[in-house]
Short mmCIF file of C-alpha atoms and ligand atoms in Angstrom, two decimals:
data_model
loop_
_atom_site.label_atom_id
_atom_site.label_comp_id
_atom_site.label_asym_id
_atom_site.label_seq_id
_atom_site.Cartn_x
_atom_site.Cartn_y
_atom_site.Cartn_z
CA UNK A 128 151.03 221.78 -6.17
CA UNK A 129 149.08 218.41 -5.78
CA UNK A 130 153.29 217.00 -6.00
CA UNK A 131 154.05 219.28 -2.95
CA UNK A 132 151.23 217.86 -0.79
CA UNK A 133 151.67 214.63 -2.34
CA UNK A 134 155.56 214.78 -0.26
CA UNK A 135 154.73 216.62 2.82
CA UNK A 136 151.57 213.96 3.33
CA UNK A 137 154.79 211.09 3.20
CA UNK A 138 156.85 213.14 5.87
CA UNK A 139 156.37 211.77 9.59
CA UNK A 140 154.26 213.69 12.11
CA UNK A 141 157.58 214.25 13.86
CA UNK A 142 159.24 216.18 11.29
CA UNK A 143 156.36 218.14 10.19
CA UNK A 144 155.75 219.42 13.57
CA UNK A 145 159.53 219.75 13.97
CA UNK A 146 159.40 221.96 11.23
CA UNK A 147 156.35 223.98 12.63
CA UNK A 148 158.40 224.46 15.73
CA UNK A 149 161.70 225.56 14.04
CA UNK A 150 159.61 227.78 11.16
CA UNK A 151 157.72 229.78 14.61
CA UNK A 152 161.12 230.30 16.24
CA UNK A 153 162.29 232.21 12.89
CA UNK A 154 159.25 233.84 12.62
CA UNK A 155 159.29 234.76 15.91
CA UNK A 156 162.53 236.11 15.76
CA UNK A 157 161.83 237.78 12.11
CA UNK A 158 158.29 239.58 13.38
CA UNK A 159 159.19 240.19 17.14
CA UNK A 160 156.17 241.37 19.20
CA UNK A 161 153.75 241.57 16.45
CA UNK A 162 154.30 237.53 16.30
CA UNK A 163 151.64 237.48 19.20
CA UNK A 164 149.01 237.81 16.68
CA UNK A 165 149.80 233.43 15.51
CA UNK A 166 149.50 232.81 19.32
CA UNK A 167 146.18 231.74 18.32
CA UNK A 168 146.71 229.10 16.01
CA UNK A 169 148.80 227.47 19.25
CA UNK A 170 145.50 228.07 21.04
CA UNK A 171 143.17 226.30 19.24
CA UNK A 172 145.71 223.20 18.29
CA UNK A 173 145.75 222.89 22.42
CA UNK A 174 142.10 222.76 22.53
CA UNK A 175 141.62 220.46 19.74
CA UNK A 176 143.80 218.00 21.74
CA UNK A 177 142.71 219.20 25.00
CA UNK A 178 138.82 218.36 24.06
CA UNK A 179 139.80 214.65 23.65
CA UNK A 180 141.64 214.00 26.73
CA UNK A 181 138.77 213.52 29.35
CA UNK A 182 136.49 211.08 26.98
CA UNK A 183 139.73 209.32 26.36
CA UNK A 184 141.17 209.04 29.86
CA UNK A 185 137.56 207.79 31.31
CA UNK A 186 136.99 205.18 28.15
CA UNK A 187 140.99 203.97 28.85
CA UNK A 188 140.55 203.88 32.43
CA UNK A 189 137.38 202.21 32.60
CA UNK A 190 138.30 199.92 29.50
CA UNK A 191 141.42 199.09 31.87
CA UNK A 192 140.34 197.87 35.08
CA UNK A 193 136.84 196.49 33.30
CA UNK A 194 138.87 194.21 31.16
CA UNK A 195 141.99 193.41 32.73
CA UNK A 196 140.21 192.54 35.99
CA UNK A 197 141.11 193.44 39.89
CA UNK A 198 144.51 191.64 40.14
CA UNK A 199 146.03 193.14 37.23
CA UNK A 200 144.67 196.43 38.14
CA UNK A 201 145.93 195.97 41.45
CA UNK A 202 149.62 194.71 40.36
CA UNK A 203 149.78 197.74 37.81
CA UNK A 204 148.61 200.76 40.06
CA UNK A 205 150.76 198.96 43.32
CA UNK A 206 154.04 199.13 40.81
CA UNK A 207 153.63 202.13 38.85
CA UNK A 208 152.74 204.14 42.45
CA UNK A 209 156.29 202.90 43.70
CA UNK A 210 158.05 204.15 40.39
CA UNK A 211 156.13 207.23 40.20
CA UNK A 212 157.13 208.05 43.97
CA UNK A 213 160.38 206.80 43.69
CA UNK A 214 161.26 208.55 40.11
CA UNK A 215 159.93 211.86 41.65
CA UNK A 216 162.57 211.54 44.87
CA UNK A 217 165.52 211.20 42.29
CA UNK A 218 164.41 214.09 40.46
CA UNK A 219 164.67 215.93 43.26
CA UNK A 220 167.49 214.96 44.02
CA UNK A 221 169.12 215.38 41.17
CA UNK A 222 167.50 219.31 40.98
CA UNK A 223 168.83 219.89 44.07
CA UNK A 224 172.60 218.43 43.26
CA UNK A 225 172.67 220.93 40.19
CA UNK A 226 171.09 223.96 41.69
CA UNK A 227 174.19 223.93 44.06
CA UNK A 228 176.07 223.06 41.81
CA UNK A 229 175.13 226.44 38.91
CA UNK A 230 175.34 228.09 42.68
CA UNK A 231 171.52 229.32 41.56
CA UNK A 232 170.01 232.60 43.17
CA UNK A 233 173.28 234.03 44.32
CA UNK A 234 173.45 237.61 42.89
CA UNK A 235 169.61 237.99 42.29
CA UNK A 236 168.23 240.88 43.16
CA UNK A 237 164.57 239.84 45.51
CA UNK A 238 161.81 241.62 43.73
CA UNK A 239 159.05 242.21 46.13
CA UNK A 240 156.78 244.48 44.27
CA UNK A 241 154.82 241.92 43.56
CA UNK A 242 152.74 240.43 46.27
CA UNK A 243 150.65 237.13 46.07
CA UNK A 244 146.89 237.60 46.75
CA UNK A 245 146.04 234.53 47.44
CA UNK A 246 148.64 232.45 49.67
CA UNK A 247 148.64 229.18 48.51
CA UNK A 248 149.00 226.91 51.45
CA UNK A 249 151.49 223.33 51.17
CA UNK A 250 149.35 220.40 50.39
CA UNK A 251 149.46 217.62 52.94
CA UNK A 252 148.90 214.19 52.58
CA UNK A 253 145.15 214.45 53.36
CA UNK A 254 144.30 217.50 51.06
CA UNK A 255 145.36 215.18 48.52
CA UNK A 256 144.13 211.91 49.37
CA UNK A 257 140.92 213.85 49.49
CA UNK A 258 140.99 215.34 46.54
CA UNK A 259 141.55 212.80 44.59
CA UNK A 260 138.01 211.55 45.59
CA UNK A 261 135.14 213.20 43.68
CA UNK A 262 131.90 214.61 45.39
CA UNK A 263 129.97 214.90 41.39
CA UNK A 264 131.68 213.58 38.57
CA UNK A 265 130.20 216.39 36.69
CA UNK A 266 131.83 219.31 37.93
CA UNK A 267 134.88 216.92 37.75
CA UNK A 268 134.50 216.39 34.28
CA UNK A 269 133.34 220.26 33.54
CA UNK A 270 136.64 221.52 35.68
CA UNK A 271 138.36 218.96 33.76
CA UNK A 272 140.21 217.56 37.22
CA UNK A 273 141.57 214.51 35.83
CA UNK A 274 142.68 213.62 39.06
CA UNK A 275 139.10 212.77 39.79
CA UNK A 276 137.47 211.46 36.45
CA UNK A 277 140.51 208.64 37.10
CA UNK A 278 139.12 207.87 40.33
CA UNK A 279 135.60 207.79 39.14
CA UNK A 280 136.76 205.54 36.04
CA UNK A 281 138.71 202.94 38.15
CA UNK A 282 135.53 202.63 40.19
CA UNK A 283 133.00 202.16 37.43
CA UNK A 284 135.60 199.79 35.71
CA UNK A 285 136.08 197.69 38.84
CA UNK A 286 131.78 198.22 39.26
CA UNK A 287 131.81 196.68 35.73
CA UNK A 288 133.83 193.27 36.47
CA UNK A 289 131.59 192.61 39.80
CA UNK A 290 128.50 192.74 37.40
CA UNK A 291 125.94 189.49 38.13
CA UNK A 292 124.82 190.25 34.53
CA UNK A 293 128.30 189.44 32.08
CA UNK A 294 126.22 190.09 29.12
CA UNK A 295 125.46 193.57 30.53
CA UNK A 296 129.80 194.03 31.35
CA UNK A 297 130.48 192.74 27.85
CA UNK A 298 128.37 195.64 26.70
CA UNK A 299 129.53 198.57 28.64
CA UNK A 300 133.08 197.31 27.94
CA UNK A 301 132.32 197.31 23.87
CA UNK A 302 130.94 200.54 24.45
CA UNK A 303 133.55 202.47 26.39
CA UNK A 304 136.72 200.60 23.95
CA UNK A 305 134.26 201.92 21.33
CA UNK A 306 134.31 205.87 22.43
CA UNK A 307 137.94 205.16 23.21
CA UNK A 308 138.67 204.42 19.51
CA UNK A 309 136.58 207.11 18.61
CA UNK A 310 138.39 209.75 20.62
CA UNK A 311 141.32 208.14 18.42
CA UNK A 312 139.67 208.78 15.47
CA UNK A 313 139.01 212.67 16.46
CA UNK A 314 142.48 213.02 17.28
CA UNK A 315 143.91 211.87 14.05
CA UNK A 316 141.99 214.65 12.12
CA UNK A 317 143.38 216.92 14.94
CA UNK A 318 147.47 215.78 14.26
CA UNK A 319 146.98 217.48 10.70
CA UNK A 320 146.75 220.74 12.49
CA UNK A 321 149.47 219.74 15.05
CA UNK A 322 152.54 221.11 13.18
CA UNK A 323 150.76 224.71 12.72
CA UNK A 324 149.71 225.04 15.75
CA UNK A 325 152.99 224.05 17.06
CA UNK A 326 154.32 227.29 14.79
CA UNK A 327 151.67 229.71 16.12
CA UNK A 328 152.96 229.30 20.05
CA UNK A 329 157.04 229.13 18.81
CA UNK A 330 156.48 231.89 17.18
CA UNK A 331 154.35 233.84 20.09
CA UNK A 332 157.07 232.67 22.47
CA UNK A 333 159.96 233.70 20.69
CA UNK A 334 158.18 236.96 19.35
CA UNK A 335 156.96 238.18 22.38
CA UNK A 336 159.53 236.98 25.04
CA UNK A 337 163.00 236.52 23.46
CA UNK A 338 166.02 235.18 25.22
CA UNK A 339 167.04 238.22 26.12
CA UNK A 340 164.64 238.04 29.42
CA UNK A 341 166.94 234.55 30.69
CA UNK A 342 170.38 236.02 30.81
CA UNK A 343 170.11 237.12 33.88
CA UNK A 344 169.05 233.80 34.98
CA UNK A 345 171.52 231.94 32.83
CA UNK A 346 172.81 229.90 36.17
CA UNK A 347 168.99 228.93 36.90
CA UNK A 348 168.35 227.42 33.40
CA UNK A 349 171.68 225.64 33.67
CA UNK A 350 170.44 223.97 36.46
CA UNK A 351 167.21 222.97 34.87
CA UNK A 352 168.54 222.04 31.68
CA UNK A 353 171.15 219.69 32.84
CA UNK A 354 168.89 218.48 35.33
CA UNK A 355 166.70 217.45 32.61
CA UNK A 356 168.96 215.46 29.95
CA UNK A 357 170.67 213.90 33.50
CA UNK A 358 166.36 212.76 34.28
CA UNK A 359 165.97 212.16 31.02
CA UNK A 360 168.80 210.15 30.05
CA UNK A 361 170.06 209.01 32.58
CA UNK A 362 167.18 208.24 35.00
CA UNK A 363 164.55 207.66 32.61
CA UNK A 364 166.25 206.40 29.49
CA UNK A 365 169.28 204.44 30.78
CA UNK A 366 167.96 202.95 34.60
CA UNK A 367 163.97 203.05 33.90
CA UNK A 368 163.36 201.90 30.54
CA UNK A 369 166.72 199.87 29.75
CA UNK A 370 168.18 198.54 32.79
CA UNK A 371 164.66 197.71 34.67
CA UNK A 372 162.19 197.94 31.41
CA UNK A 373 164.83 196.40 28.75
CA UNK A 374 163.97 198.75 26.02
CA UNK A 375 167.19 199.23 23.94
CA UNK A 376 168.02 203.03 24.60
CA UNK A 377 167.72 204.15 21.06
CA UNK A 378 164.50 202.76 20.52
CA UNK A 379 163.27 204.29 23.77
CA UNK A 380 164.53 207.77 22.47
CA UNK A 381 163.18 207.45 19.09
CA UNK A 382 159.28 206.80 20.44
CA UNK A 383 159.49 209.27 22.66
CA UNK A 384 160.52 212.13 20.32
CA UNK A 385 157.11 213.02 19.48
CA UNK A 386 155.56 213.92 22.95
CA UNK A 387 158.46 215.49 24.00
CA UNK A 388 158.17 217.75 21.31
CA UNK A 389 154.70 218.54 21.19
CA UNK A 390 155.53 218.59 25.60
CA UNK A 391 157.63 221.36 24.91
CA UNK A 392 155.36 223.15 22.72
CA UNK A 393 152.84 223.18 24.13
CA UNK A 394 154.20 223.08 28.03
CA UNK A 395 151.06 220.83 28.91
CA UNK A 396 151.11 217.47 29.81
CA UNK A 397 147.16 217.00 29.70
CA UNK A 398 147.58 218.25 26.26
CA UNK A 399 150.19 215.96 25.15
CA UNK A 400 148.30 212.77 26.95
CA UNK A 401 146.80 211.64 23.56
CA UNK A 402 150.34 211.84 21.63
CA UNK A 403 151.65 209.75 24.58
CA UNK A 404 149.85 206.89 24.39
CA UNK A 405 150.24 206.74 20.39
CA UNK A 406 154.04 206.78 21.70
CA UNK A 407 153.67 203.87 24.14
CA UNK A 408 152.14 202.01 21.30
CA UNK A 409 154.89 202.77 19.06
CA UNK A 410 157.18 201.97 21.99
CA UNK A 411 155.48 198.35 21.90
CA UNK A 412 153.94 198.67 24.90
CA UNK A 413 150.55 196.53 24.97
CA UNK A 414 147.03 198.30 25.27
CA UNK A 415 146.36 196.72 28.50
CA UNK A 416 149.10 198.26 29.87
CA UNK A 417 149.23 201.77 28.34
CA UNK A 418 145.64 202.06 28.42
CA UNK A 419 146.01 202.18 32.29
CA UNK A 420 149.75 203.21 32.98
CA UNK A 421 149.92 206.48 30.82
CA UNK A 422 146.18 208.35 31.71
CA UNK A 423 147.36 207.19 35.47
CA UNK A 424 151.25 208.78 34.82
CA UNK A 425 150.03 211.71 33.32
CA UNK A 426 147.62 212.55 36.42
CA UNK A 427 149.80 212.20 39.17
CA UNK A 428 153.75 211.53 38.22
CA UNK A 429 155.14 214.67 37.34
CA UNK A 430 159.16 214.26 37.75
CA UNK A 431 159.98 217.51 35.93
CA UNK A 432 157.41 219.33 38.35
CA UNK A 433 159.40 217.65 41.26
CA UNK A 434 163.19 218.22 40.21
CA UNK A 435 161.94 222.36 39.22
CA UNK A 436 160.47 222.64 42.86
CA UNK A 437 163.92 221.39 44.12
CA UNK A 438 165.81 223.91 41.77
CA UNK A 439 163.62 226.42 42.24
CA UNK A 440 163.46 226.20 46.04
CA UNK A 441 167.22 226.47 46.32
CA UNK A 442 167.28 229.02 44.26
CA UNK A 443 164.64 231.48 46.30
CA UNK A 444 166.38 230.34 49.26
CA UNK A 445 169.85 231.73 48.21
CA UNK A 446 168.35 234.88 46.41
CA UNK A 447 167.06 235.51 50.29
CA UNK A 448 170.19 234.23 51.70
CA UNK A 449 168.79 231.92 53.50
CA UNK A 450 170.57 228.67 54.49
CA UNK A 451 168.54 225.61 54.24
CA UNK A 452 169.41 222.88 56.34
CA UNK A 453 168.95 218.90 56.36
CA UNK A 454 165.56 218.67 57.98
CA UNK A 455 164.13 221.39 55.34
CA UNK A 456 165.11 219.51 52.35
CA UNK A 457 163.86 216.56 53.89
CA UNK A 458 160.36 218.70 53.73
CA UNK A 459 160.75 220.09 50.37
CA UNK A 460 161.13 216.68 49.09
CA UNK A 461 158.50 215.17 50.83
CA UNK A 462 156.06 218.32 49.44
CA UNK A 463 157.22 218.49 45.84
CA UNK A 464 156.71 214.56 45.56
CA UNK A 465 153.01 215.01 47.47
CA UNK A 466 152.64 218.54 45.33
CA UNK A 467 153.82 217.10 41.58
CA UNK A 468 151.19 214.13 42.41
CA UNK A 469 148.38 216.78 42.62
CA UNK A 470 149.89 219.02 40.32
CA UNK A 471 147.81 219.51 37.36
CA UNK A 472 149.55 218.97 33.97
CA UNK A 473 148.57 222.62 32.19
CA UNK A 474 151.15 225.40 32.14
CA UNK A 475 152.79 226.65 35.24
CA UNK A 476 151.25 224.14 37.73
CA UNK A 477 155.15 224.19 38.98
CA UNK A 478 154.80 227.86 39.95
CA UNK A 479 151.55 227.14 42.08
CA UNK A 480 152.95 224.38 43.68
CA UNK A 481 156.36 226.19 43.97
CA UNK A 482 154.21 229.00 46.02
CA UNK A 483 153.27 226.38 48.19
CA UNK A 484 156.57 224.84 49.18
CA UNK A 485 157.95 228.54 50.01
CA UNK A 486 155.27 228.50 52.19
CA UNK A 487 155.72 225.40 54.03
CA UNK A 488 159.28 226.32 54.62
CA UNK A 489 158.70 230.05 55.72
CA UNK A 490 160.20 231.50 52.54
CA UNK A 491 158.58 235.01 50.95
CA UNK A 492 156.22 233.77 48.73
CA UNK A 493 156.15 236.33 46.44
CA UNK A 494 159.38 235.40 44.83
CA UNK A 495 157.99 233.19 42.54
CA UNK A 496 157.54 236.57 40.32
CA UNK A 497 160.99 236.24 39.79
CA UNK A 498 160.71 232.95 38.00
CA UNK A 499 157.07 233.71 36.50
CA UNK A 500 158.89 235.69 33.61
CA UNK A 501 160.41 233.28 31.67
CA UNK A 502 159.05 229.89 32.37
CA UNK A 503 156.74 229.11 29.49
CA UNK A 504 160.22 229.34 27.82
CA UNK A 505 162.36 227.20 28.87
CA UNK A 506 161.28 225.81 32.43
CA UNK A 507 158.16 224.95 31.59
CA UNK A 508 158.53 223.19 28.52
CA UNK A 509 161.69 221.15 30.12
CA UNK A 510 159.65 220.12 32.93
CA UNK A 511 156.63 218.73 30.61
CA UNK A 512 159.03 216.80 28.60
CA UNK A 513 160.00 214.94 31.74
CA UNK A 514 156.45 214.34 33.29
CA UNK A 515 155.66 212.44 30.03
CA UNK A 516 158.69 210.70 29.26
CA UNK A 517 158.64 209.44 32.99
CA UNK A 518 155.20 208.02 32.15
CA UNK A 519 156.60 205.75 29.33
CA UNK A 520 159.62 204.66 31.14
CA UNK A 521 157.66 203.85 34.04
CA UNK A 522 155.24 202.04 31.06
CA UNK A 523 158.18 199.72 30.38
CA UNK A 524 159.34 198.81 33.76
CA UNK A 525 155.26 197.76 34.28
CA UNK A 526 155.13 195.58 31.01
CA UNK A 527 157.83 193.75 31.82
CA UNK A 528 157.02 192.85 36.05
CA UNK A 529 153.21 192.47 35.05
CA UNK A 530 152.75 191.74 31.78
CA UNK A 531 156.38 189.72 32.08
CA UNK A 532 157.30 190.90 28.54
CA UNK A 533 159.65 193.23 27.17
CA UNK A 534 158.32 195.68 24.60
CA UNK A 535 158.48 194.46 20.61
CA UNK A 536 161.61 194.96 18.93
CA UNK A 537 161.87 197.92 17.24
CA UNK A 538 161.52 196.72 13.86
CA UNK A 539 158.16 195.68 14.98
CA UNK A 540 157.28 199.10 16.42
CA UNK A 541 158.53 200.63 13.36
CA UNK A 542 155.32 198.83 11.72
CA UNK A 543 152.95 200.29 13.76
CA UNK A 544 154.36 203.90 12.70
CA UNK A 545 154.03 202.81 8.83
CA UNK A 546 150.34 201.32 9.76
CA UNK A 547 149.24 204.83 11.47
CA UNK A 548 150.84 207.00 8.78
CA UNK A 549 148.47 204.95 5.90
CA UNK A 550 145.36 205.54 8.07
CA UNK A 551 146.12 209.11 8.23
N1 LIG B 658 153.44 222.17 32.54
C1 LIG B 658 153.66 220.99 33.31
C2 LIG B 658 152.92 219.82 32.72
O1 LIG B 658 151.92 220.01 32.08
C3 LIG B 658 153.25 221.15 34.72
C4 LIG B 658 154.14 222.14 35.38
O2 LIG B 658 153.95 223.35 35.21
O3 LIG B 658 155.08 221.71 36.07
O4 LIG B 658 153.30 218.70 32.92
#
């Protein structure tokens, strides 16, 4: 016995949850329905992680702009703001290119027996420019808008460098690095539970939903699976992180593996934040930079969110046969961009936000039903694994303009993994 635990302790994170996620699909399939009754174990592994994020996102933030100062702040937010927007236009893009090209929606029944009760309305520039601002950082912090606790952190971070007293910044800075590393701490007991957890939702998912419920939609997940590996490779992989962040491709892959499997577990990008930035410092990005860069990403840059309203958008469009011309995908790009920057990153934010664009462009609303269904299975989870692996590409591209150096070599990185594994 004391052998077996002595080998699975020496077996990377990655492959133990790996195996959590392949043992819940066979269970899943195996049990069926009854499988519902491990959808708890998912639960509580998403709140273990989940109870971190907002201590750790105000001590990083704060810890960020307090240390690093205004003009690296500045430099930082200015360049990652420009990826972010820019990365969330290709996705688009690149949603829309293969939703005409899986010709998505055509032969789709409209299902209108379900009716929204609560219209959401499109979100325009100064919904969210006011949102972002918080009227009590409590009920921020108790809704757990992130959104806001990062505006409230850059401000008491910034607050802390204009300090007469330095003595007094020096403190609050020990203090908040302090519950930052203790956050750390909590979430390293937490990882131990990671790779059941991971099981309990599989096998939930699989159990409960099966594939059988896609088929029908077969032409729509095309769409947002290639659209995925093409964001994922080719946008943030090859032309983020390599060409413009000089991270050799492999390497880039390998430290993102993690996140994007615990993203597609657990179809929250919130809830993945925490294995993130243990990615970005595997990825040999520096603390100054992740610290800021990957709290910030995780808030507003949501490319998956983006490229699934373009898919999705096309794809209500032509189950309606409705034409949409150049002027309206103008507008749906503009409002997915605005929407995936307000979008928060818990399961089927997309589907909200999706409501919203219908709206904006006149479209029955209550279509979404039609995609509701199925996309904790494979939508949802595709989408979060893009929202965080745009984060560390974007994280590369930032090191190297700002920090003006290129991530470690791998070799290097590879330490930190063997470093983190002996703590554990
Ligand atoms: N689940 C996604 C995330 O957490 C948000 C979405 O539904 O698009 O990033």
């Amino acid at each position: 016995m004391g052998g077996i635990w002595k080998t699975y302790k020496k077996i990377s994170v990655f492959y133990k949850v790996l195996g959590g996620f392949v043992m819940g699909i066979v269970l899943g399939i195996v049990i069926g329905p009854p499988a519902a009754n491990l959808q708890f174990l998912g639960l509580i592994m998403v709140r273990l992680v989940s109870m971190v994020v907002l201590p750790l996102v105000m001590s990083m933030i704060v810890v960020a702009v307090g240390d690093v100062g205004g003009k690296s702040v500045g430099k930082m937010g200015a360049l990652s703001t420009i990826m972010f927007t820019l990365s969330s236009i290709i996705a688009i893009g690149i949603g829309f290119g293969f939703a005409f090209i899986f010709n998505v929606g055509y032969g789709i029944e409209p299902d209108v027996a379900w009716e929204i009760t609560q219209a959401a309305a499109a979100p325009t520039v100064m919904d969210t420019i006011i949102n972002v601002v918080p009227n009590n950082i409590f009920a921020a912090l108790t809704s757990a808008d992130l959104m806001q606790v990062l505006a409230f952190s850059i401000f008491v971070g910034a607050a802390i460098t204009m300090m007469p007293n330095k003595k007094h910044s020096a403190m609050l800075i020990d203090v908040f690095s302090a519950v930052g590393d203790v956050m750390q701490k909590v979430l390293s007991f937490v990882m131990g539970f990671m790779p059941i957890g991971v099981m309990g939702i599989m096998a939930w998912l699989i159990g409960t939903q099966g594939l059988g419920a896609i088929l029908e939609f077969a032409p729509f997940i095309g769409a947002i699976l290639a659209t995925t590996v093409v964001l994922h490779l080719g946008v943030h992989t090859f032309l983020f992180a390599f060409l413009l962040g000089r991270v050799p491709m492999g390497h880039f892959l390998k430290s993102g593996k993690e996140p994007a499997l615990f993203a597609w577990a657990t179809n929250s990008s919130y809830a993945t934040l925490p294995v993130a930035m243990t990615a970005a410092q595997k990825m040999g990005i520096s603390d100054k930079i992740r610290n800021f860069i990957i709290p910030y990403g995780i808030v507003v840059n949501m490319d998956g969110t983006a490229a699934y309203l373009g898919v999705a958008t096309i794809f209500i469009a032509n189950v309606y046969g409705i034409q949409l011309d150049m002027t309206q995908l103008i507008m749906i790009v503009a409002t997915a961009t605005l929407g995936s920057f307000g979008a928060a990153g818990v399961p089927g934010a997309a589907v909200v936000m999706l409501s919203a664009v219908l709206a904006m462009l006149d479209l029955p609303q209550e279509a979404v039903v039609l995609l509701l269904g199925f996309d904790r299975l494979i939508p949802g989870p595709a989408r979060t694994v893009n929202n965080i692996n745009g984060d560390l590409a974007v994280a590369s591209i930032v090191q190297r303009f700002v920090e003006k150096t290129t991530v470690k070599k791998p070799e290097d990185a590879a330490l930190v993994e063997v470093e983190e594994e002996t703590v554990r």
